[in-house]
mmCIF file with all atom_site columns, C-alpha atoms in Angstrom:
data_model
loop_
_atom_site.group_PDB
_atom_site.id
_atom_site.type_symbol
_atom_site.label_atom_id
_atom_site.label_alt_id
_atom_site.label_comp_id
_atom_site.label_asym_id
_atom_site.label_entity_id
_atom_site.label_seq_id
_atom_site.pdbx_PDB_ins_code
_atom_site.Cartn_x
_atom_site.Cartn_y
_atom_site.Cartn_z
_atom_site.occupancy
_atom_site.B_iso_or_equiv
_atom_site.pdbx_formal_charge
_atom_site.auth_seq_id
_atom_site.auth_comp_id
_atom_site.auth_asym_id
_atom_site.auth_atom_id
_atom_site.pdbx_PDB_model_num
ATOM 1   C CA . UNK E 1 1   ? -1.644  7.727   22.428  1.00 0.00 ? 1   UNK E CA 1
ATOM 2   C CA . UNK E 1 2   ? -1.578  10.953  21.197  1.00 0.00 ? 2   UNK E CA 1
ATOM 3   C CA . UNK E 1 3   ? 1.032   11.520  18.858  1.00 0.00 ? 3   UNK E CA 1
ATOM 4   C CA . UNK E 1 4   ? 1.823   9.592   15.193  1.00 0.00 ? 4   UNK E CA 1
ATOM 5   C CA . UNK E 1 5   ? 5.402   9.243   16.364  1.00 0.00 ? 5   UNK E CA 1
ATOM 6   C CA . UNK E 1 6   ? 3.728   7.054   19.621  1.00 0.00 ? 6   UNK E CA 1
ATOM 7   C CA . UNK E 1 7   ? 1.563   4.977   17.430  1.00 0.00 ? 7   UNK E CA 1
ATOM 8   C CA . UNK E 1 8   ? 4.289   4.112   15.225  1.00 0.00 ? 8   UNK E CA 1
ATOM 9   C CA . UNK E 1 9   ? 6.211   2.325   17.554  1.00 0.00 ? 9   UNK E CA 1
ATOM 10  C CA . UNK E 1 10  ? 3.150   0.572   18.725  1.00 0.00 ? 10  UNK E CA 1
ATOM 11  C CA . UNK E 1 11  ? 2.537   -0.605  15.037  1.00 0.00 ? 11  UNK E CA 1
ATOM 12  C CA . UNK E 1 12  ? 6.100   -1.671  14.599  1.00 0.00 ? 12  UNK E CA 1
ATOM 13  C CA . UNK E 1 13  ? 6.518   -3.597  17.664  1.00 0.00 ? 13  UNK E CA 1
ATOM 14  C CA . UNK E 1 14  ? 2.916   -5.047  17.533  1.00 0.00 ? 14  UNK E CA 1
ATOM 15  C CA . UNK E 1 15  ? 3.314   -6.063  13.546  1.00 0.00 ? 15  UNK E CA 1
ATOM 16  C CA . UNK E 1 16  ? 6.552   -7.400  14.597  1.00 0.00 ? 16  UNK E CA 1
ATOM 17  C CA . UNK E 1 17  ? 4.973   -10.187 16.796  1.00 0.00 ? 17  UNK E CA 1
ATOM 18  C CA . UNK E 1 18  ? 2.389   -10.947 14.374  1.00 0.00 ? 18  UNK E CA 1
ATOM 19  C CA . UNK E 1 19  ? 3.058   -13.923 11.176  1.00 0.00 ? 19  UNK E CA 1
ATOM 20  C CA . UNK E 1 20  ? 3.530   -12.020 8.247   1.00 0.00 ? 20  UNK E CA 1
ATOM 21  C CA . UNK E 1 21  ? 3.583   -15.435 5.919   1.00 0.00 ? 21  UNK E CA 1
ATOM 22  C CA . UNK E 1 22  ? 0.076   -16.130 7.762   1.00 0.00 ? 22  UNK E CA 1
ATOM 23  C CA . UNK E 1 23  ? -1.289  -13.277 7.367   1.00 0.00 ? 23  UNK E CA 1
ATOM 24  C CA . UNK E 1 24  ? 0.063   -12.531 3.742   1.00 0.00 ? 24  UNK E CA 1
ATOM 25  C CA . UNK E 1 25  ? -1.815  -16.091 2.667   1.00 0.00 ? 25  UNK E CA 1
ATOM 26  C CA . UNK E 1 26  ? -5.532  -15.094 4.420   1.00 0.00 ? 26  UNK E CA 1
ATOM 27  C CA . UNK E 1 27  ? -5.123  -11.131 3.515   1.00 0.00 ? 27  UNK E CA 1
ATOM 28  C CA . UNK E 1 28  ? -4.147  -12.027 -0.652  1.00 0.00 ? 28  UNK E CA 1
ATOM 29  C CA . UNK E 1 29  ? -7.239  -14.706 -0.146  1.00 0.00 ? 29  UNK E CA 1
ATOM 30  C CA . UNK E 1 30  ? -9.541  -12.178 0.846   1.00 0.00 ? 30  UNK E CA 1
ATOM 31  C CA . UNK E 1 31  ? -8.542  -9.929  -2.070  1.00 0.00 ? 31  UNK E CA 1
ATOM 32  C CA . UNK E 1 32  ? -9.126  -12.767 -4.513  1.00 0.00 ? 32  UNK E CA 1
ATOM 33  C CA . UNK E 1 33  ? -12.771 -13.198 -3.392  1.00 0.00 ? 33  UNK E CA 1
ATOM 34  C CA . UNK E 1 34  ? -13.375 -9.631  -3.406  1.00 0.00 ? 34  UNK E CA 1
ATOM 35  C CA . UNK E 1 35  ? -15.101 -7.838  -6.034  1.00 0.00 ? 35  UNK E CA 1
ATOM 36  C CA . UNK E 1 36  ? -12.286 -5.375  -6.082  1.00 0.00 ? 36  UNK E CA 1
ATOM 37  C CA . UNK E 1 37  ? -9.860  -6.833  -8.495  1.00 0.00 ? 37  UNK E CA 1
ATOM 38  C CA . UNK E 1 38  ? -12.630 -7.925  -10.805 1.00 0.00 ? 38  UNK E CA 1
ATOM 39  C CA . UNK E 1 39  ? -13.534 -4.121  -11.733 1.00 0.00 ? 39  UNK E CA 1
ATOM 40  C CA . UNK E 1 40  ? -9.966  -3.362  -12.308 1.00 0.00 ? 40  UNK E CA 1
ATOM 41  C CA . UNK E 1 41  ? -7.348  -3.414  -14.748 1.00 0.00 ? 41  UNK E CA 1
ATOM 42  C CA . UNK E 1 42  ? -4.525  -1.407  -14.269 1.00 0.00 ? 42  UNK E CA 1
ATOM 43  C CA . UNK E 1 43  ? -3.525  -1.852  -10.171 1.00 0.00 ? 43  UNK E CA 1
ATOM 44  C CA . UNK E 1 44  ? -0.752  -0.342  -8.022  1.00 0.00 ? 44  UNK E CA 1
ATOM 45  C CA . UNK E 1 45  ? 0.532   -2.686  -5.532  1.00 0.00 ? 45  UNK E CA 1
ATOM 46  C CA . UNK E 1 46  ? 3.565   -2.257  -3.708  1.00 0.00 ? 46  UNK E CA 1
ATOM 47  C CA . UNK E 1 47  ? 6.713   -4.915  -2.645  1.00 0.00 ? 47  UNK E CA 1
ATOM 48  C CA . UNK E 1 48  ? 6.412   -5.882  1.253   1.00 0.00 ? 48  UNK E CA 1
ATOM 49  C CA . UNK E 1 49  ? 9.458   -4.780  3.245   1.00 0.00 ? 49  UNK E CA 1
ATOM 50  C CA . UNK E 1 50  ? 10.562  -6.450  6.402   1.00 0.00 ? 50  UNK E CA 1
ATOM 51  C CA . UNK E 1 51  ? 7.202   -7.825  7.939   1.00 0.00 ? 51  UNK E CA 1
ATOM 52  C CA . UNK E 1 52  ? 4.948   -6.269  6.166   1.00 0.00 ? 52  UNK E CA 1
ATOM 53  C CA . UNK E 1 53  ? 2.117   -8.046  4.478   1.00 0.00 ? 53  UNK E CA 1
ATOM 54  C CA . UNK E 1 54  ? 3.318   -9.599  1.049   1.00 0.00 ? 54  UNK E CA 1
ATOM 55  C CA . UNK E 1 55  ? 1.241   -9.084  -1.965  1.00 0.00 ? 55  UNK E CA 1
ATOM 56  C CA . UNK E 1 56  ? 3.084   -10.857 -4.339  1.00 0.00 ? 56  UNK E CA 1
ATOM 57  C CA . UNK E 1 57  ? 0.873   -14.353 -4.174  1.00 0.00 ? 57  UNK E CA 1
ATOM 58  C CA . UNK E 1 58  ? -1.948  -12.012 -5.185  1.00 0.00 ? 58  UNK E CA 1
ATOM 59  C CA . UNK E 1 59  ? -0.061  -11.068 -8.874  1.00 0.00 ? 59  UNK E CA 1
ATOM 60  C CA . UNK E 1 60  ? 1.027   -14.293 -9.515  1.00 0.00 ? 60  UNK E CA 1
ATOM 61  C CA . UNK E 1 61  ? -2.526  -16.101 -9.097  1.00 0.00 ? 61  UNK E CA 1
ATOM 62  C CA . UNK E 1 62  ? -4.359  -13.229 -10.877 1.00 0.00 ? 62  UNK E CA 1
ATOM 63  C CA . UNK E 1 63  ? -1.773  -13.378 -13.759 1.00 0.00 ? 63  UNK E CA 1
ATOM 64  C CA . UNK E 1 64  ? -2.341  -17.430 -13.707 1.00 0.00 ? 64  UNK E CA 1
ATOM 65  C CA . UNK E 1 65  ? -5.773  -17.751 -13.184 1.00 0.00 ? 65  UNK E CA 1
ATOM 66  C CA . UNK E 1 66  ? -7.790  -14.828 -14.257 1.00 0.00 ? 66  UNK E CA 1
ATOM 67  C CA . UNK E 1 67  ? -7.797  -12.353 -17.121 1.00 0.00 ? 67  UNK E CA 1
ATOM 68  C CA . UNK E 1 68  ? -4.846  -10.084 -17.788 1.00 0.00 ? 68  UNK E CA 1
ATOM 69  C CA . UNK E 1 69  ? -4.165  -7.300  -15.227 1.00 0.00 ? 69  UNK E CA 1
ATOM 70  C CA . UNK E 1 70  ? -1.937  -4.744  -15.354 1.00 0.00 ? 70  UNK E CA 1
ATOM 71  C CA . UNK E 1 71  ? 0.257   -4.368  -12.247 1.00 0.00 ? 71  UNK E CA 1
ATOM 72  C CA . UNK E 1 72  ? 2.479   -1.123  -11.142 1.00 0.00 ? 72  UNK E CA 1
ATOM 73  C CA . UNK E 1 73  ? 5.133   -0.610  -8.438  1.00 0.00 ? 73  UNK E CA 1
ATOM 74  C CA . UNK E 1 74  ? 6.343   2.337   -7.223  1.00 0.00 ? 74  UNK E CA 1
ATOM 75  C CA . UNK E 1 75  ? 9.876   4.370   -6.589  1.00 0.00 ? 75  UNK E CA 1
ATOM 76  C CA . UNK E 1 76  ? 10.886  6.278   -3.841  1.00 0.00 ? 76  UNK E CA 1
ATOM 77  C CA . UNK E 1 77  ? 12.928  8.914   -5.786  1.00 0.00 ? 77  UNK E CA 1
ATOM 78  C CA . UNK E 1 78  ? 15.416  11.170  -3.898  1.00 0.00 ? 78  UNK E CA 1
ATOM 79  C CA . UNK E 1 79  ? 15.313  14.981  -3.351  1.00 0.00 ? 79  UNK E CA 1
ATOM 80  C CA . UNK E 1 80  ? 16.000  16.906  -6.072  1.00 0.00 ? 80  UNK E CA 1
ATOM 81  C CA . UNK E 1 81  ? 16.292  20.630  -5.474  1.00 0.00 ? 81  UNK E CA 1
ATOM 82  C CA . UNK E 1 82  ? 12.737  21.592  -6.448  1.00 0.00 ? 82  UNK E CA 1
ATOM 83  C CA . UNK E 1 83  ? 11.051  19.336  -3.769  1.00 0.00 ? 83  UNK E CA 1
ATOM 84  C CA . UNK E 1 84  ? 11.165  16.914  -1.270  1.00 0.00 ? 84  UNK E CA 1
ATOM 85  C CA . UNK E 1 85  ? 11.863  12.866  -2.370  1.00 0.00 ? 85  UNK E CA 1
ATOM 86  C CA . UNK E 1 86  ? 8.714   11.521  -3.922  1.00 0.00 ? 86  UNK E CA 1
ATOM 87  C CA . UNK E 1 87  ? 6.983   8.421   -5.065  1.00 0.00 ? 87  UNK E CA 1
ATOM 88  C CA . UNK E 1 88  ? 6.730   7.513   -9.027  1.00 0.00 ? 88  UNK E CA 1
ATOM 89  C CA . UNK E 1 89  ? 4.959   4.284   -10.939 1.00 0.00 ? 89  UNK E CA 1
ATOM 90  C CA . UNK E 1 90  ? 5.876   2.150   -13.264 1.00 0.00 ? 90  UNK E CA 1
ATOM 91  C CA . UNK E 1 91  ? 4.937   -1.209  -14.207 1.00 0.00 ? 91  UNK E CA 1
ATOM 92  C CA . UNK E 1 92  ? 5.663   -4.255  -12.479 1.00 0.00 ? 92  UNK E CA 1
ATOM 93  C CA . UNK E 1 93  ? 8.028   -6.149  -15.005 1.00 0.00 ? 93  UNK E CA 1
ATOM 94  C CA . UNK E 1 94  ? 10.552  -3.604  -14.638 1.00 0.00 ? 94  UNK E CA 1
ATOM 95  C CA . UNK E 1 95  ? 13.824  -4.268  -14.348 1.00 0.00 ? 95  UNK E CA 1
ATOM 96  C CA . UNK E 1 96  ? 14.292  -3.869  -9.955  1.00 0.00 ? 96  UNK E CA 1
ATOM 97  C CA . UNK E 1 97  ? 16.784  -3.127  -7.490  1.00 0.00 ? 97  UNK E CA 1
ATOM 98  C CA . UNK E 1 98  ? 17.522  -2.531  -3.603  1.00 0.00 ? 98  UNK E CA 1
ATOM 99  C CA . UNK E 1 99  ? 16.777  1.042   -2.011  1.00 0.00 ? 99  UNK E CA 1
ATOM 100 C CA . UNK E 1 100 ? 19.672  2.282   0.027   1.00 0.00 ? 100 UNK E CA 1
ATOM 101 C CA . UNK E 1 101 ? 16.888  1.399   3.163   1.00 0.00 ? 101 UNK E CA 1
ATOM 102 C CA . UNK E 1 102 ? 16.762  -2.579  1.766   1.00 0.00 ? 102 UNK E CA 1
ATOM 103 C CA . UNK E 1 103 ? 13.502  -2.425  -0.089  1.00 0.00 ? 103 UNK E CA 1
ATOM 104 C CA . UNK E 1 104 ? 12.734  -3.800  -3.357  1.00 0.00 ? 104 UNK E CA 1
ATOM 105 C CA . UNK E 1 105 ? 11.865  -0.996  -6.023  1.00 0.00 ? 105 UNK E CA 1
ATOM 106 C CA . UNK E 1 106 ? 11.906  -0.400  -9.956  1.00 0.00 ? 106 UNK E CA 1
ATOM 107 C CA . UNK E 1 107 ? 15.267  0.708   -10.636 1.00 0.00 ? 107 UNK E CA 1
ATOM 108 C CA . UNK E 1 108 ? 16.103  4.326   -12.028 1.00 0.00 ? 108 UNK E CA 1
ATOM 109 C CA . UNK E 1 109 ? 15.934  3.337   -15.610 1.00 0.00 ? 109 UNK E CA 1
ATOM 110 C CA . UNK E 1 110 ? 12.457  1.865   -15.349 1.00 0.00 ? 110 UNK E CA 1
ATOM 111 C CA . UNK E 1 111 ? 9.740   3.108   -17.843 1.00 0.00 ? 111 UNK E CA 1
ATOM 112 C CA . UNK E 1 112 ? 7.900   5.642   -16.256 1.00 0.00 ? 112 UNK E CA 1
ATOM 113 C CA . UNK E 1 113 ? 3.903   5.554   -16.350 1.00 0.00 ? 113 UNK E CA 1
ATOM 114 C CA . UNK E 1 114 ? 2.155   9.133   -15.321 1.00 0.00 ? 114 UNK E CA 1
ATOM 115 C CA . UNK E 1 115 ? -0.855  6.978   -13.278 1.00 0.00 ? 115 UNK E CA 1
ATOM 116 C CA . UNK E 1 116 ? -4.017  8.108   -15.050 1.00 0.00 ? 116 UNK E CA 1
ATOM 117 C CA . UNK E 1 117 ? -4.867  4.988   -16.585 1.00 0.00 ? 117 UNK E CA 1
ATOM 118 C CA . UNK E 1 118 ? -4.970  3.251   -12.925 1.00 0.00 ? 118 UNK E CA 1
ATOM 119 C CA . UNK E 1 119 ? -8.041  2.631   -11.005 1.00 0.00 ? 119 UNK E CA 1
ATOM 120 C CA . UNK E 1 120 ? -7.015  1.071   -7.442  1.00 0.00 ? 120 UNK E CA 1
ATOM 121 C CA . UNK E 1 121 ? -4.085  0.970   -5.499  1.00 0.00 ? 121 UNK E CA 1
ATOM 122 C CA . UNK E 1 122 ? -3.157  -1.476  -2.510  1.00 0.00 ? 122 UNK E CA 1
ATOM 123 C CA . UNK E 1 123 ? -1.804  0.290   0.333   1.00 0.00 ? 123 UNK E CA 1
ATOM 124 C CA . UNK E 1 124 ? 0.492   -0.348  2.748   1.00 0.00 ? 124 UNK E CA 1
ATOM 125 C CA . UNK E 1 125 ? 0.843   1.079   6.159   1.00 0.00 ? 125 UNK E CA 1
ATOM 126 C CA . UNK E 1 126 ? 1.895   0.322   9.600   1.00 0.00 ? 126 UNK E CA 1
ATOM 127 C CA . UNK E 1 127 ? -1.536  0.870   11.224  1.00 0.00 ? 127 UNK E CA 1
ATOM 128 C CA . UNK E 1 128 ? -5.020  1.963   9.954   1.00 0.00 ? 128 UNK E CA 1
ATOM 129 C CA . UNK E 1 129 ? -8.184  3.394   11.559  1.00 0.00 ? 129 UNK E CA 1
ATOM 130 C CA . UNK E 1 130 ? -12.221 1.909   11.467  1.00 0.00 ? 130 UNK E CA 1
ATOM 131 C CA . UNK E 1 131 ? -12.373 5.579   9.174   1.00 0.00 ? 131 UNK E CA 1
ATOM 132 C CA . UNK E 1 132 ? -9.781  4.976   6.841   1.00 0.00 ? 132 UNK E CA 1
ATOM 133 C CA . UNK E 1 133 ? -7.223  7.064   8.299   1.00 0.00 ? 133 UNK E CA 1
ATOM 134 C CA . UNK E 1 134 ? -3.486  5.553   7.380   1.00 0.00 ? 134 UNK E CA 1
ATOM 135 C CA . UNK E 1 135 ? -0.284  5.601   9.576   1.00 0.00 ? 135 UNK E CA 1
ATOM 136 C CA . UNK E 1 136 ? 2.800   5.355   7.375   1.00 0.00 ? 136 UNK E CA 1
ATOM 137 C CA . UNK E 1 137 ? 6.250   5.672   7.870   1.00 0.00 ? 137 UNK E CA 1
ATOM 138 C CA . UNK E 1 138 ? 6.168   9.754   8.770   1.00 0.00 ? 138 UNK E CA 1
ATOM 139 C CA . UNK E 1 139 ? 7.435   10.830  4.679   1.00 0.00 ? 139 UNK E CA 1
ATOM 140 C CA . UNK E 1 140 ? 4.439   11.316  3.540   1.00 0.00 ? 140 UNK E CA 1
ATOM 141 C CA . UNK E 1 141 ? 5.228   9.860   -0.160  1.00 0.00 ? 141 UNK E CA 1
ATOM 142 C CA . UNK E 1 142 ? 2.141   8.391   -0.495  1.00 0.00 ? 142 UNK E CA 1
ATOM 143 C CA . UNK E 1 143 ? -0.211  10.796  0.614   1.00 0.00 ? 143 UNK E CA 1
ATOM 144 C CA . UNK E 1 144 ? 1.494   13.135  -2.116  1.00 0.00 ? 144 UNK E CA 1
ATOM 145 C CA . UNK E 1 145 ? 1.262   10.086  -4.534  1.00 0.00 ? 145 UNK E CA 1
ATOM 146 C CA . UNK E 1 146 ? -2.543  9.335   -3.678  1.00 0.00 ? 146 UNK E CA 1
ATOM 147 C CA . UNK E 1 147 ? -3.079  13.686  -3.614  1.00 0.00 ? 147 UNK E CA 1
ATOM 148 C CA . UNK E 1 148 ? -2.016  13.479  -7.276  1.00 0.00 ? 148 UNK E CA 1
ATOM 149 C CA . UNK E 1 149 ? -4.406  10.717  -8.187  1.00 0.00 ? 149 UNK E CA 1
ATOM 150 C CA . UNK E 1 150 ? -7.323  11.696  -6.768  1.00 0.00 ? 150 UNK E CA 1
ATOM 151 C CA . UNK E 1 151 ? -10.143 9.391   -8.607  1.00 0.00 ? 151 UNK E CA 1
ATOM 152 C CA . UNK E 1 152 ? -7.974  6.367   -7.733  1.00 0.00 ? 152 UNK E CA 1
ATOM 153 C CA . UNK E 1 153 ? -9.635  3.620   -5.301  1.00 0.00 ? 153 UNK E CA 1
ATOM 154 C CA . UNK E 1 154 ? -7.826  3.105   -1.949  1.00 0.00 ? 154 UNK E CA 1
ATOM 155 C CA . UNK E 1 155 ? -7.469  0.101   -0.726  1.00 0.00 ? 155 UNK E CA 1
ATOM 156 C CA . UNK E 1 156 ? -5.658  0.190   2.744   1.00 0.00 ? 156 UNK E CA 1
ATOM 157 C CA . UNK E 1 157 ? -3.901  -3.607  3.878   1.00 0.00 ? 157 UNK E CA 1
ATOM 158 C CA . UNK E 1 158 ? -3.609  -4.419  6.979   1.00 0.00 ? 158 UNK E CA 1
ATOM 159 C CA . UNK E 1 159 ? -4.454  -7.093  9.494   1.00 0.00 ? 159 UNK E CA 1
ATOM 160 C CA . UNK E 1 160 ? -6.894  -7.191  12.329  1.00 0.00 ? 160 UNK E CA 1
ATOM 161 C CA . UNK E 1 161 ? -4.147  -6.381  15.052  1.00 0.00 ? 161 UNK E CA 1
ATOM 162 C CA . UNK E 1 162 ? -3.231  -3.426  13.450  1.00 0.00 ? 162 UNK E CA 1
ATOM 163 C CA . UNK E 1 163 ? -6.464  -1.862  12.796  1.00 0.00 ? 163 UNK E CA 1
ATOM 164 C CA . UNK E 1 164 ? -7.332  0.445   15.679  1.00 0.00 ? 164 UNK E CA 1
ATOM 165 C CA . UNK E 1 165 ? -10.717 2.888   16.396  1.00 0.00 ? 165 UNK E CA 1
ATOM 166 C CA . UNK E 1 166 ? -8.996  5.932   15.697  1.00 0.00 ? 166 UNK E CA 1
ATOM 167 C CA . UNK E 1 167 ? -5.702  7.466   14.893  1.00 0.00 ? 167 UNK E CA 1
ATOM 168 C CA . UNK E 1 168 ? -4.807  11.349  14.627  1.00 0.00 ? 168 UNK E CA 1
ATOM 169 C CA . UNK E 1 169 ? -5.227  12.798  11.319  1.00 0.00 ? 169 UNK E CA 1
ATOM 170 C CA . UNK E 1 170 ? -3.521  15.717  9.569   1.00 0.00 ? 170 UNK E CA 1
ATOM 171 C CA . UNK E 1 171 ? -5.468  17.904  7.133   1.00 0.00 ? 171 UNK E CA 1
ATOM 172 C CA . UNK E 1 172 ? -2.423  16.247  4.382   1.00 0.00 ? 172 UNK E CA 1
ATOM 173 C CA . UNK E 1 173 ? -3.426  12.894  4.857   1.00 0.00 ? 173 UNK E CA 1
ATOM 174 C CA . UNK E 1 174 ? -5.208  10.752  2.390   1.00 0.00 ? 174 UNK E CA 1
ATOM 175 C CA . UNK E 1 175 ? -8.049  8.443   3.596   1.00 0.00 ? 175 UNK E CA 1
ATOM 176 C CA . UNK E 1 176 ? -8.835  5.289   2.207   1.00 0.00 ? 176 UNK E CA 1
ATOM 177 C CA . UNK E 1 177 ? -11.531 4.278   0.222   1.00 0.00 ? 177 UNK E CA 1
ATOM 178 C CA . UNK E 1 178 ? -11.758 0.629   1.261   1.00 0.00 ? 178 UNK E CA 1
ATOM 179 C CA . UNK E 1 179 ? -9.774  -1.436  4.033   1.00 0.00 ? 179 UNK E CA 1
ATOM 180 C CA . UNK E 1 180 ? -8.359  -5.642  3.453   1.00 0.00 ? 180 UNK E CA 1
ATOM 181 C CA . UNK E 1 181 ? -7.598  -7.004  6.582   1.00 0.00 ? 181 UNK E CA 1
ATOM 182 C CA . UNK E 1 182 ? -6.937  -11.303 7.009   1.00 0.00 ? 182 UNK E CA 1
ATOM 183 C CA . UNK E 1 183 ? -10.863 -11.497 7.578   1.00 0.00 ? 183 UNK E CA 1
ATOM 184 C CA . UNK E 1 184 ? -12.769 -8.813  5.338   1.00 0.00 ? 184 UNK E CA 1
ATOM 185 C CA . UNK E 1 185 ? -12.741 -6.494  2.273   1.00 0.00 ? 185 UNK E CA 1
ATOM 186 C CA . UNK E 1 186 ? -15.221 -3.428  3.653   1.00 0.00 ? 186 UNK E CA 1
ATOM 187 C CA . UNK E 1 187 ? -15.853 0.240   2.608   1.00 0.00 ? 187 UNK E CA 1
ATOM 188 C CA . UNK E 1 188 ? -15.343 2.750   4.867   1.00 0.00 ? 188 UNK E CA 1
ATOM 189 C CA . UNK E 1 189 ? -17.598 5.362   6.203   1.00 0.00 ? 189 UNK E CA 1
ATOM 190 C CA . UNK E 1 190 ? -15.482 9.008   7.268   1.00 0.00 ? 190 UNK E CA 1
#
């Protein structure tokens, strides 16, 4: 497969077929006994959508059993005139609602938080390559989040199934720093 479009429906039908609860469990487990979270204390995650891989066992046993972490979400904000609809943070307590696509998100009153004070960021995608290379949903909101933060850690999620040798790569597109699939935390090497 050649082009992103291609690859997405791959991801989409393949994740589709796959046990998200499962998955969710052994992916948050591998997080926990990672070194990643220790180092940090201000994290962006993000709220799973359809079958994507749920992160939200992962905030409520750090918050239980560990020291205090600070968790963000973010917001898909619409177009305005001065630019296309981007992604903003804010922290995880605030007050949520439903995106017109059926997503949960902060809602438009939410405090915003500018993003300098966080150090790693959980990221989802459909699909992710051995280099770090993401496939998202074809917006781009998070490579122009991620472009704007560029001393953050990346931390791709995925699972095993969905993590492929190589996928094409636009000179926009932000790599990731570190990939979490069901089995392994592991750098990558571009």
């Amino acid at each position: 497969m050649n082009s992103k479009s291609a690859w997405r429906n791959w991801a989409k039908e393949k994740r589709a077929q796959l046990d998200s609860q499962q998955l969710s469990e052994a992916l948050v487990s591998q997080l926990l006994n990672s070194s990643l979270l220790s180092k940090h204390q201000h994290i962006l995650l993000y709220m799973a959508f359809g079958d994507e891989i749920s992160l939200e066992r992962l905030q409520q046993n750090v918050s239980e059993n560990g020291p205090a972490k600070d968790f963000y979400l973010t917001r898909t904000n619409p177009k305005t005139s001065a630019r296309a609809a981007y992604l903003s943070i804010h922290p995880l307590n605030s007050p949520l609602e439903k995106h017109r696509f059926g997503y949960i998100q902060p809602s438009a009153e939410a405090k915003l938080v500018e993003g300098e004070e966080i150090s790693l960021a959980l990221i989802p995608g459909l699909a992710f390559d051995k280099k770090g290379t993401r496939l998202g949903y074809g917006k781009g909101f998070y490579d122009g989040l991620l472009a704007k933060l560029p001393y953050i850690l990346k931390v791709g999620i995925t699972c095993e199934a969905l993590l492929v040798d190589s996928l094409p790569k636009e000179p926009h597109d932000i790599a990731m720093d570190y990939l979490c699939t069901e089995k392994t935390c592991y750098p990558v090497e571009w």
